mmCIF file of C-alpha atoms in Angstrom:
data_model
loop_
_atom_site.group_PDB
_atom_site.id
_atom_site.type_symbol
_atom_site.label_atom_id
_atom_site.label_comp_id
_atom_site.label_asym_id
_atom_site.label_seq_id
_atom_site.Cartn_x
_atom_site.Cartn_y
_atom_site.Cartn_z
ATOM 1 C CA MET A 1 107.185 109.444 92.793
ATOM 2 C CA GLU A 2 109.856 109.219 90.175
ATOM 3 C CA ALA A 3 111.910 112.055 88.936
ATOM 4 C CA SER A 4 109.422 113.765 86.745
ATOM 5 C CA GLY A 5 106.638 113.550 89.398
ATOM 6 C CA VAL A 6 104.947 110.404 88.453
ATOM 7 C CA PRO A 7 103.462 108.302 91.373
ATOM 8 C CA VAL A 8 104.817 104.906 91.392
ATOM 9 C CA GLY A 9 103.185 103.722 94.711
ATOM 10 C CA LEU A 10 99.894 104.314 96.936
ATOM 11 C CA ALA A 11 98.967 103.740 100.489
ATOM 12 C CA VAL A 12 95.914 104.786 101.820
ATOM 13 C CA ALA A 13 95.328 105.614 105.455
ATOM 14 C CA GLY A 14 93.821 108.388 107.831
ATOM 15 C CA ALA A 15 95.128 111.638 108.032
ATOM 16 C CA ASN A 16 96.046 110.856 111.619
ATOM 17 C CA ARG A 17 98.308 108.108 110.657
ATOM 18 C CA ASN A 18 102.367 109.300 110.468
ATOM 19 C CA ASP A 19 103.804 109.214 106.592
ATOM 20 C CA PHE A 20 106.545 107.309 108.010
ATOM 21 C CA LYS A 21 104.704 104.431 108.918
ATOM 22 C CA LEU A 22 103.258 103.957 105.340
ATOM 23 C CA VAL A 23 106.800 103.303 103.955
ATOM 24 C CA ALA A 24 106.891 99.756 103.919
ATOM 25 C CA GLU A 25 103.187 99.686 102.600
ATOM 26 C CA THR A 26 104.128 102.142 99.604
ATOM 27 C CA LEU A 27 106.944 100.350 98.528
ATOM 28 C CA GLN A 28 105.178 97.032 98.283
ATOM 29 C CA SER A 29 102.670 98.796 96.416
ATOM 30 C CA LEU A 30 104.651 99.451 93.394
ATOM 31 C CA PRO A 31 103.036 98.055 90.240
ATOM 32 C CA VAL A 32 105.979 97.363 88.119
ATOM 33 C CA PRO A 33 108.492 95.140 89.169
ATOM 34 C CA ARG A 34 111.943 96.940 90.217
ATOM 35 C CA PRO A 35 115.257 95.597 88.460
ATOM 36 C CA GLU A 36 117.633 94.239 90.904
ATOM 37 C CA ALA A 37 119.754 96.852 92.566
ATOM 38 C CA ARG A 38 123.180 96.206 91.634
ATOM 39 C CA ALA A 39 126.787 97.228 93.314
ATOM 40 C CA GLU A 40 127.081 99.667 89.734
ATOM 41 C CA ALA A 41 123.424 100.629 89.954
ATOM 42 C CA PRO A 42 122.239 100.844 92.970
ATOM 43 C CA GLN A 43 118.463 102.281 93.517
ATOM 44 C CA HIS A 44 117.984 105.521 95.541
ATOM 45 C CA LEU A 45 115.093 106.488 97.864
ATOM 46 C CA CYS A 46 115.107 110.361 98.369
ATOM 47 C CA LEU A 47 112.567 111.455 101.350
ATOM 48 C CA ASP A 48 112.286 114.570 103.416
ATOM 49 C CA LYS A 49 112.941 114.906 107.099
ATOM 50 C CA GLY A 50 109.445 113.661 108.266
ATOM 51 C CA TYR A 51 111.066 110.148 107.311
ATOM 52 C CA ASP A 52 114.117 110.432 109.594
ATOM 53 C CA PHE A 53 113.733 107.513 111.636
ATOM 54 C CA GLU A 54 115.673 104.354 111.941
ATOM 55 C CA GLU A 55 112.673 102.173 111.252
ATOM 56 C CA VAL A 56 112.405 103.983 107.567
ATOM 57 C CA ARG A 57 115.825 103.292 106.958
ATOM 58 C CA ALA A 58 115.839 99.604 107.928
ATOM 59 C CA VAL A 59 112.551 99.162 105.829
ATOM 60 C CA ALA A 60 114.338 100.759 102.539
ATOM 61 C CA ALA A 61 117.363 98.753 103.326
ATOM 62 C CA ALA A 62 115.514 95.579 103.302
ATOM 63 C CA SER A 63 113.792 96.468 99.987
ATOM 64 C CA GLY A 64 117.212 97.416 98.575
ATOM 65 C CA PHE A 65 117.279 100.815 98.411
ATOM 66 C CA VAL A 66 119.935 103.437 99.394
ATOM 67 C CA THR A 67 118.215 106.040 101.521
ATOM 68 C CA HIS A 68 118.803 109.817 101.287
ATOM 69 C CA ILE A 69 117.134 111.353 104.112
ATOM 70 C CA ARG A 70 117.250 115.130 105.052
ATOM 71 C CA SER A 71 117.953 115.126 108.611
ATOM 72 C CA ARG A 72 116.177 117.862 110.937
ATOM 73 C CA GLY A 73 118.101 121.196 110.219
ATOM 74 C CA GLU A 74 120.594 120.014 107.427
ATOM 75 C CA GLN A 75 118.301 121.783 104.650
ATOM 76 C CA MET A 76 119.303 125.250 106.301
ATOM 77 C CA GLU A 77 123.183 123.882 106.373
ATOM 78 C CA ALA A 78 122.796 122.621 102.727
ATOM 79 C CA GLN A 79 121.347 126.267 101.660
ATOM 80 C CA ALA A 80 123.861 128.222 103.266
ATOM 81 C CA HIS A 81 126.850 126.310 101.709
ATOM 82 C CA GLN A 82 125.509 126.393 98.218
ATOM 83 C CA PRO A 83 123.241 129.826 97.804
ATOM 84 C CA GLY A 84 120.840 129.678 94.730
ATOM 85 C CA GLN A 85 120.591 126.086 94.385
ATOM 86 C CA LYS A 86 116.961 124.956 94.116
ATOM 87 C CA ALA A 87 115.163 122.307 96.004
ATOM 88 C CA ARG A 88 114.129 119.070 93.997
ATOM 89 C CA ARG A 89 110.831 118.895 96.332
ATOM 90 C CA TRP A 90 108.895 121.060 93.824
ATOM 91 C CA VAL A 91 108.204 118.077 91.706
ATOM 92 C CA VAL A 92 106.168 116.329 94.584
ATOM 93 C CA GLU A 93 104.743 119.814 95.475
ATOM 94 C CA ARG A 94 103.457 120.087 92.142
ATOM 95 C CA THR A 95 101.894 116.673 91.692
ATOM 96 C CA GLN A 96 100.394 117.118 94.614
ATOM 97 C CA SER A 97 98.610 120.062 93.713
ATOM 98 C CA TRP A 98 97.636 118.321 90.324
ATOM 99 C CA MET A 99 96.010 115.562 92.634
ATOM 100 C CA ASN A 100 94.123 118.251 94.714
ATOM 101 C CA ARG A 101 92.643 119.673 91.844
ATOM 102 C CA PHE A 102 90.427 116.644 91.605
ATOM 103 C CA ARG A 103 87.814 117.697 94.159
ATOM 104 C CA SER A 104 86.929 114.125 95.065
ATOM 105 C CA LEU A 105 90.210 113.607 96.571
ATOM 106 C CA LEU A 106 90.891 116.788 97.924
ATOM 107 C CA ILE A 107 87.658 116.270 100.024
ATOM 108 C CA ARG A 108 87.146 112.410 100.600
ATOM 109 C CA TRP A 109 83.299 111.758 99.655
ATOM 110 C CA ALA A 110 84.173 107.828 99.327
ATOM 111 C CA LYS A 111 83.441 106.437 102.147
ATOM 112 C CA LYS A 112 85.275 103.012 101.240
ATOM 113 C CA ALA A 113 88.866 102.728 100.824
ATOM 114 C CA GLU A 114 88.572 100.546 97.839
ATOM 115 C CA ASN A 115 86.455 103.424 96.110
ATOM 116 C CA TYR A 116 89.235 106.233 97.392
ATOM 117 C CA LEU A 117 92.043 104.030 96.065
ATOM 118 C CA GLY A 118 90.484 103.318 92.708
ATOM 119 C CA LEU A 119 90.144 107.083 92.256
ATOM 120 C CA LEU A 120 93.729 107.785 92.996
ATOM 121 C CA HIS A 121 94.760 104.827 90.441
ATOM 122 C CA PHE A 122 92.647 107.061 88.117
ATOM 123 C CA VAL A 123 94.382 110.496 89.058
ATOM 124 C CA CYS A 124 97.607 108.941 89.278
ATOM 125 C CA GLY A 125 97.219 107.531 85.779
ATOM 126 C CA LEU A 126 96.486 110.919 84.105
ATOM 127 C CA ILE A 127 99.228 112.652 85.837
ATOM 128 C CA ALA A 128 101.427 109.756 84.395
ATOM 129 C CA TYR A 129 99.709 110.554 80.877
ATOM 130 C CA ARG A 130 100.377 114.201 81.219
ATOM 131 C CA ALA A 131 103.787 113.621 82.152
ATOM 132 C CA ALA A 132 104.511 111.598 79.398
ATOM 133 C CA GLY A 133 103.465 114.799 77.231
ATOM 134 C CA LEU A 134 100.444 112.958 75.759
ATOM 135 C CA PHE A 135 98.144 115.426 76.082
ATOM 136 C CA GLY A 136 98.069 119.349 77.253
#
């Protein structure tokens, strides 16, 4: 997701698959071509502690991203040093909450992954439309 919470890439897998194993597939699914990363304007990838694996760092580096991954226990240390600072995670949580309001996504009724992915794309389009402020 980008800074305003608009989903930019999707990967569909079973609930029993770890998120970090879908990083490569998700980065490859970006529909809009990314600009080339330059030294003066690097591209950043912020992830939570669920992605704290060398495999993720290697995939992100191969894709041209500078990774910012919270290590286990690092968030508690950061909160101790900077009290009152709010986490940026709420943007992701808000977008996932919007997606869960579509019952067909929350409870997966589609048997085919292609149908479910199509519905995900539709919902992400609606979220992007809403984030742009084009409807209430």
